[in-house]
Amino acid sequence: PAGAGARAGNGDSNGWLKKRSDFLNAAKGVRAHHFAFVLQSAKSKRDSSETCEGARFGLTVSKKNGNSVVRNRIKRRFRAALAQARGDSGACPAEVSSAGSRMNVLAGYDYVIVARPVALGAPFHKLVEGLRKTAEKIYTGTGNRRDAGKSPSTIRVSGSGKEDASQHEAGAGERLLKS
């Protein structure tokens, strides 16, 4: 159909992340936690403009949240909560009122909402409030880095066993695992 492509748009024109690499980039950045979701954010790797449209969003709802009907309901709830949190206009941080009625986001950054199973039953106003608060944590720099708080002895380096801190600092083939 002719109208379907226009409605769907691409990732850059409507502010939604579409590519896997963008989601993986956001996962490496700063995160802020809420009981119903985790908000991840990182500087975009694309050519970013300094306009308000520079902030893009993505949703991740894994199969552990339920079947496709449940996952789609969660996605619809988060899309609506995000629209309400941003004041339906996607305002720039400079235009945000001091009362905090809109969501603070950084232009040129990508944000990913990782839903938790309780998101479906959470009150809608809690999702909206949670999006604003977690975005504020990231905006003010009080969010958690992915590797923050981990001692070098708990970080694994490309092998199956634990490596010493000197090999970790060398940076060759490192990846983080839960311990």
mmCIF file of C-alpha atoms in Angstrom:
data_model
loop_
_atom_site.group_PDB
_atom_site.id
_atom_site.type_symbol
_atom_site.label_atom_id
_atom_site.label_comp_id
_atom_site.label_asym_id
_atom_site.label_seq_id
_atom_site.Cartn_x
_atom_site.Cartn_y
_atom_site.Cartn_z
ATOM 1 C CA PRO A 1 0.000 0.000 0.000
ATOM 2 C CA ALA A 2 1.157 3.502 -0.795
ATOM 3 C CA GLY A 3 0.322 4.965 2.628
ATOM 4 C CA ALA A 4 2.029 2.277 4.722
ATOM 5 C CA GLY A 5 5.570 3.412 3.946
ATOM 6 C CA ALA A 6 4.777 7.037 4.662
ATOM 7 C CA ARG A 7 3.198 6.168 7.996
ATOM 8 C CA ALA A 8 6.004 3.885 9.145
ATOM 9 C CA GLY A 9 8.794 6.279 8.200
ATOM 10 C CA ASN A 10 12.428 5.527 8.836
ATOM 11 C CA GLY A 11 14.414 5.680 12.071
ATOM 12 C CA ASP A 12 15.826 9.160 11.495
ATOM 13 C CA SER A 13 12.722 11.040 10.387
ATOM 14 C CA ASN A 14 10.423 10.172 13.260
ATOM 15 C CA GLY A 15 12.828 9.876 16.197
ATOM 16 C CA TRP A 16 12.718 6.086 16.658
ATOM 17 C CA LEU A 17 15.722 3.770 16.649
ATOM 18 C CA LYS A 18 15.521 0.983 14.085
ATOM 19 C CA LYS A 19 19.017 -0.445 13.680
ATOM 20 C CA ARG A 20 20.488 -3.057 16.001
ATOM 21 C CA SER A 21 23.792 -1.163 16.152
ATOM 22 C CA ASP A 22 22.005 1.869 17.641
ATOM 23 C CA PHE A 23 20.451 -0.295 20.369
ATOM 24 C CA LEU A 24 23.829 -1.886 21.149
ATOM 25 C CA ASN A 25 25.470 1.538 21.322
ATOM 26 C CA ALA A 26 22.884 2.761 23.849
ATOM 27 C CA ALA A 27 23.424 -0.385 25.943
ATOM 28 C CA LYS A 28 27.083 0.616 26.384
ATOM 29 C CA GLY A 29 26.204 4.033 27.771
ATOM 30 C CA VAL A 30 24.586 5.429 30.880
ATOM 31 C CA ARG A 31 21.535 3.798 32.417
ATOM 32 C CA ALA A 32 18.929 4.739 34.979
ATOM 33 C CA HIS A 33 16.641 2.205 36.649
ATOM 34 C CA HIS A 34 12.923 2.215 37.414
ATOM 35 C CA PHE A 35 10.807 -0.647 38.736
ATOM 36 C CA ALA A 36 9.096 -1.074 35.340
ATOM 37 C CA PHE A 37 11.997 -0.401 32.960
ATOM 38 C CA VAL A 38 15.619 0.589 32.478
ATOM 39 C CA LEU A 39 16.439 3.683 30.443
ATOM 40 C CA GLN A 40 19.742 3.445 28.551
ATOM 41 C CA SER A 41 21.398 6.356 26.781
ATOM 42 C CA ALA A 42 24.529 7.056 24.776
ATOM 43 C CA LYS A 43 25.773 9.670 22.353
ATOM 44 C CA SER A 44 24.550 8.781 18.895
ATOM 45 C CA LYS A 45 27.112 7.490 16.415
ATOM 46 C CA ARG A 46 25.248 8.985 13.477
ATOM 47 C CA ASP A 47 25.703 12.480 12.066
ATOM 48 C CA SER A 48 23.747 14.386 14.649
ATOM 49 C CA SER A 49 22.281 17.802 14.196
ATOM 50 C CA GLU A 50 22.144 20.174 17.116
ATOM 51 C CA THR A 51 18.372 20.377 16.854
ATOM 52 C CA CYS A 52 15.798 18.906 19.193
ATOM 53 C CA GLU A 53 15.061 16.124 16.749
ATOM 54 C CA GLY A 54 18.570 14.826 17.520
ATOM 55 C CA ALA A 55 17.244 12.713 20.418
ATOM 56 C CA ARG A 56 15.949 9.327 19.269
ATOM 57 C CA PHE A 57 14.175 6.603 21.233
ATOM 58 C CA GLY A 58 13.904 2.835 21.038
ATOM 59 C CA LEU A 59 11.899 0.186 22.859
ATOM 60 C CA THR A 60 13.071 -3.280 23.834
ATOM 61 C CA VAL A 61 10.494 -5.751 25.073
ATOM 62 C CA SER A 62 11.940 -9.257 25.250
ATOM 63 C CA LYS A 63 10.108 -12.567 25.173
ATOM 64 C CA LYS A 64 10.508 -12.928 28.933
ATOM 65 C CA ASN A 65 7.801 -10.242 29.183
ATOM 66 C CA GLY A 66 5.207 -12.560 27.636
ATOM 67 C CA ASN A 67 3.735 -13.552 24.307
ATOM 68 C CA SER A 68 3.406 -11.202 21.335
ATOM 69 C CA VAL A 69 0.071 -9.785 22.494
ATOM 70 C CA VAL A 70 1.527 -8.848 25.880
ATOM 71 C CA ARG A 71 4.726 -7.452 24.350
ATOM 72 C CA ASN A 72 2.764 -5.279 21.917
ATOM 73 C CA ARG A 73 0.548 -3.946 24.732
ATOM 74 C CA ILE A 74 3.678 -2.995 26.693
ATOM 75 C CA LYS A 75 5.133 -1.244 23.636
ATOM 76 C CA ARG A 76 1.906 0.707 23.074
ATOM 77 C CA ARG A 77 1.868 1.789 26.736
ATOM 78 C CA PHE A 78 5.476 3.003 26.552
ATOM 79 C CA ARG A 79 4.910 4.875 23.280
ATOM 80 C CA ALA A 80 1.959 6.686 24.856
ATOM 81 C CA ALA A 81 3.853 7.327 28.114
ATOM 82 C CA LEU A 82 6.828 8.684 26.198
ATOM 83 C CA ALA A 83 4.609 11.024 24.176
ATOM 84 C CA GLN A 84 3.005 12.298 27.379
ATOM 85 C CA ALA A 85 6.339 12.612 29.215
ATOM 86 C CA ARG A 86 7.776 14.694 26.368
ATOM 87 C CA GLY A 87 4.698 16.909 26.366
ATOM 88 C CA ASP A 88 3.588 15.578 22.954
ATOM 89 C CA SER A 89 5.895 18.083 21.310
ATOM 90 C CA GLY A 90 9.320 16.572 21.933
ATOM 91 C CA ALA A 91 10.501 19.874 23.372
ATOM 92 C CA CYS A 92 14.159 20.839 23.585
ATOM 93 C CA PRO A 93 15.740 20.862 27.038
ATOM 94 C CA ALA A 94 15.980 24.663 26.785
ATOM 95 C CA GLU A 95 12.193 24.825 26.384
ATOM 96 C CA VAL A 96 11.458 22.648 29.410
ATOM 97 C CA SER A 97 9.648 24.507 32.139
ATOM 98 C CA SER A 98 11.225 24.795 35.554
ATOM 99 C CA ALA A 99 8.259 22.903 37.006
ATOM 100 C CA GLY A 100 9.610 19.776 35.349
ATOM 101 C CA SER A 101 6.410 19.035 33.452
ATOM 102 C CA ARG A 102 8.362 17.763 30.436
ATOM 103 C CA MET A 103 11.088 15.235 29.921
ATOM 104 C CA ASN A 104 14.701 16.448 29.731
ATOM 105 C CA VAL A 105 16.624 14.819 26.885
ATOM 106 C CA LEU A 106 19.948 15.572 25.267
ATOM 107 C CA ALA A 107 20.050 16.368 21.544
ATOM 108 C CA GLY A 108 22.283 13.968 19.641
ATOM 109 C CA TYR A 109 21.690 11.120 22.099
ATOM 110 C CA ASP A 110 19.879 7.821 21.673
ATOM 111 C CA TYR A 111 17.636 6.490 24.433
ATOM 112 C CA VAL A 112 16.437 2.897 24.792
ATOM 113 C CA ILE A 113 13.646 1.815 27.125
ATOM 114 C CA VAL A 114 14.133 -1.802 28.232
ATOM 115 C CA ALA A 115 10.796 -2.992 29.581
ATOM 116 C CA ARG A 116 10.432 -5.260 32.595
ATOM 117 C CA PRO A 117 7.511 -7.692 32.967
ATOM 118 C CA VAL A 118 5.793 -5.529 35.617
ATOM 119 C CA ALA A 119 5.412 -2.689 33.085
ATOM 120 C CA LEU A 120 2.108 -4.082 31.835
ATOM 121 C CA GLY A 121 0.435 -3.841 35.237
ATOM 122 C CA ALA A 122 2.095 -0.620 36.368
ATOM 123 C CA PRO A 123 -0.130 2.452 36.654
ATOM 124 C CA PHE A 124 0.241 4.626 33.564
ATOM 125 C CA HIS A 125 1.076 7.764 35.535
ATOM 126 C CA LYS A 126 3.954 5.861 37.189
ATOM 127 C CA LEU A 127 5.409 5.053 33.757
ATOM 128 C CA VAL A 128 5.205 8.705 32.694
ATOM 129 C CA GLU A 129 6.687 9.898 35.988
ATOM 130 C CA GLY A 130 9.381 7.216 35.811
ATOM 131 C CA LEU A 131 10.386 8.233 32.277
ATOM 132 C CA ARG A 132 10.757 11.838 33.392
ATOM 133 C CA LYS A 133 12.780 10.922 36.490
ATOM 134 C CA THR A 134 15.119 8.471 34.764
ATOM 135 C CA ALA A 135 15.679 10.897 31.881
ATOM 136 C CA GLU A 136 16.487 13.581 34.458
ATOM 137 C CA LYS A 137 19.102 11.278 36.042
ATOM 138 C CA ILE A 138 20.766 10.825 32.669
ATOM 139 C CA TYR A 139 20.397 14.526 31.805
ATOM 140 C CA THR A 140 22.085 15.614 35.046
ATOM 141 C CA GLY A 141 24.763 12.929 34.823
ATOM 142 C CA THR A 142 23.670 10.935 37.888
ATOM 143 C CA GLY A 143 22.823 7.768 35.934
ATOM 144 C CA ASN A 144 24.969 4.641 36.238
ATOM 145 C CA ARG A 145 27.690 3.715 33.770
ATOM 146 C CA ARG A 146 27.509 0.120 32.566
ATOM 147 C CA ASP A 147 30.826 -0.798 34.191
ATOM 148 C CA ALA A 148 30.557 1.472 37.256
ATOM 149 C CA GLY A 149 31.062 -0.177 40.616
ATOM 150 C CA LYS A 150 32.728 -3.280 39.245
ATOM 151 C CA SER A 151 36.138 -4.131 40.567
ATOM 152 C CA PRO A 152 38.675 -5.239 37.956
ATOM 153 C CA SER A 153 38.730 -8.722 39.514
ATOM 154 C CA THR A 154 35.030 -9.265 38.682
ATOM 155 C CA ILE A 155 35.325 -8.214 35.039
ATOM 156 C CA ARG A 156 36.090 -11.037 32.659
ATOM 157 C CA VAL A 157 38.348 -10.649 29.689
ATOM 158 C CA SER A 158 37.688 -12.665 26.512
ATOM 159 C CA GLY A 159 38.700 -15.923 28.240
ATOM 160 C CA SER A 160 36.557 -18.217 30.322
ATOM 161 C CA GLY A 161 38.343 -17.523 33.606
ATOM 162 C CA LYS A 162 38.941 -14.369 35.578
ATOM 163 C CA GLU A 163 41.966 -12.378 34.483
ATOM 164 C CA ASP A 164 44.032 -9.991 36.524
ATOM 165 C CA ALA A 165 43.481 -6.228 36.479
ATOM 166 C CA SER A 166 46.547 -5.483 34.359
ATOM 167 C CA GLN A 167 45.137 -7.500 31.464
ATOM 168 C CA HIS A 168 41.782 -5.785 31.901
ATOM 169 C CA GLU A 169 43.349 -2.350 31.640
ATOM 170 C CA ALA A 170 45.141 -3.367 28.458
ATOM 171 C CA GLY A 171 41.659 -3.448 26.912
ATOM 172 C CA ALA A 172 42.203 -6.238 24.408
ATOM 173 C CA GLY A 173 38.993 -8.159 23.756
ATOM 174 C CA GLU A 174 37.268 -7.209 26.982
ATOM 175 C CA ARG A 175 33.602 -7.737 27.634
ATOM 176 C CA LEU A 176 31.502 -7.400 30.722
ATOM 177 C CA LEU A 177 29.642 -10.284 32.279
ATOM 178 C CA LYS A 178 27.437 -10.533 35.340
ATOM 179 C CA SER A 179 29.235 -12.228 38.163
#
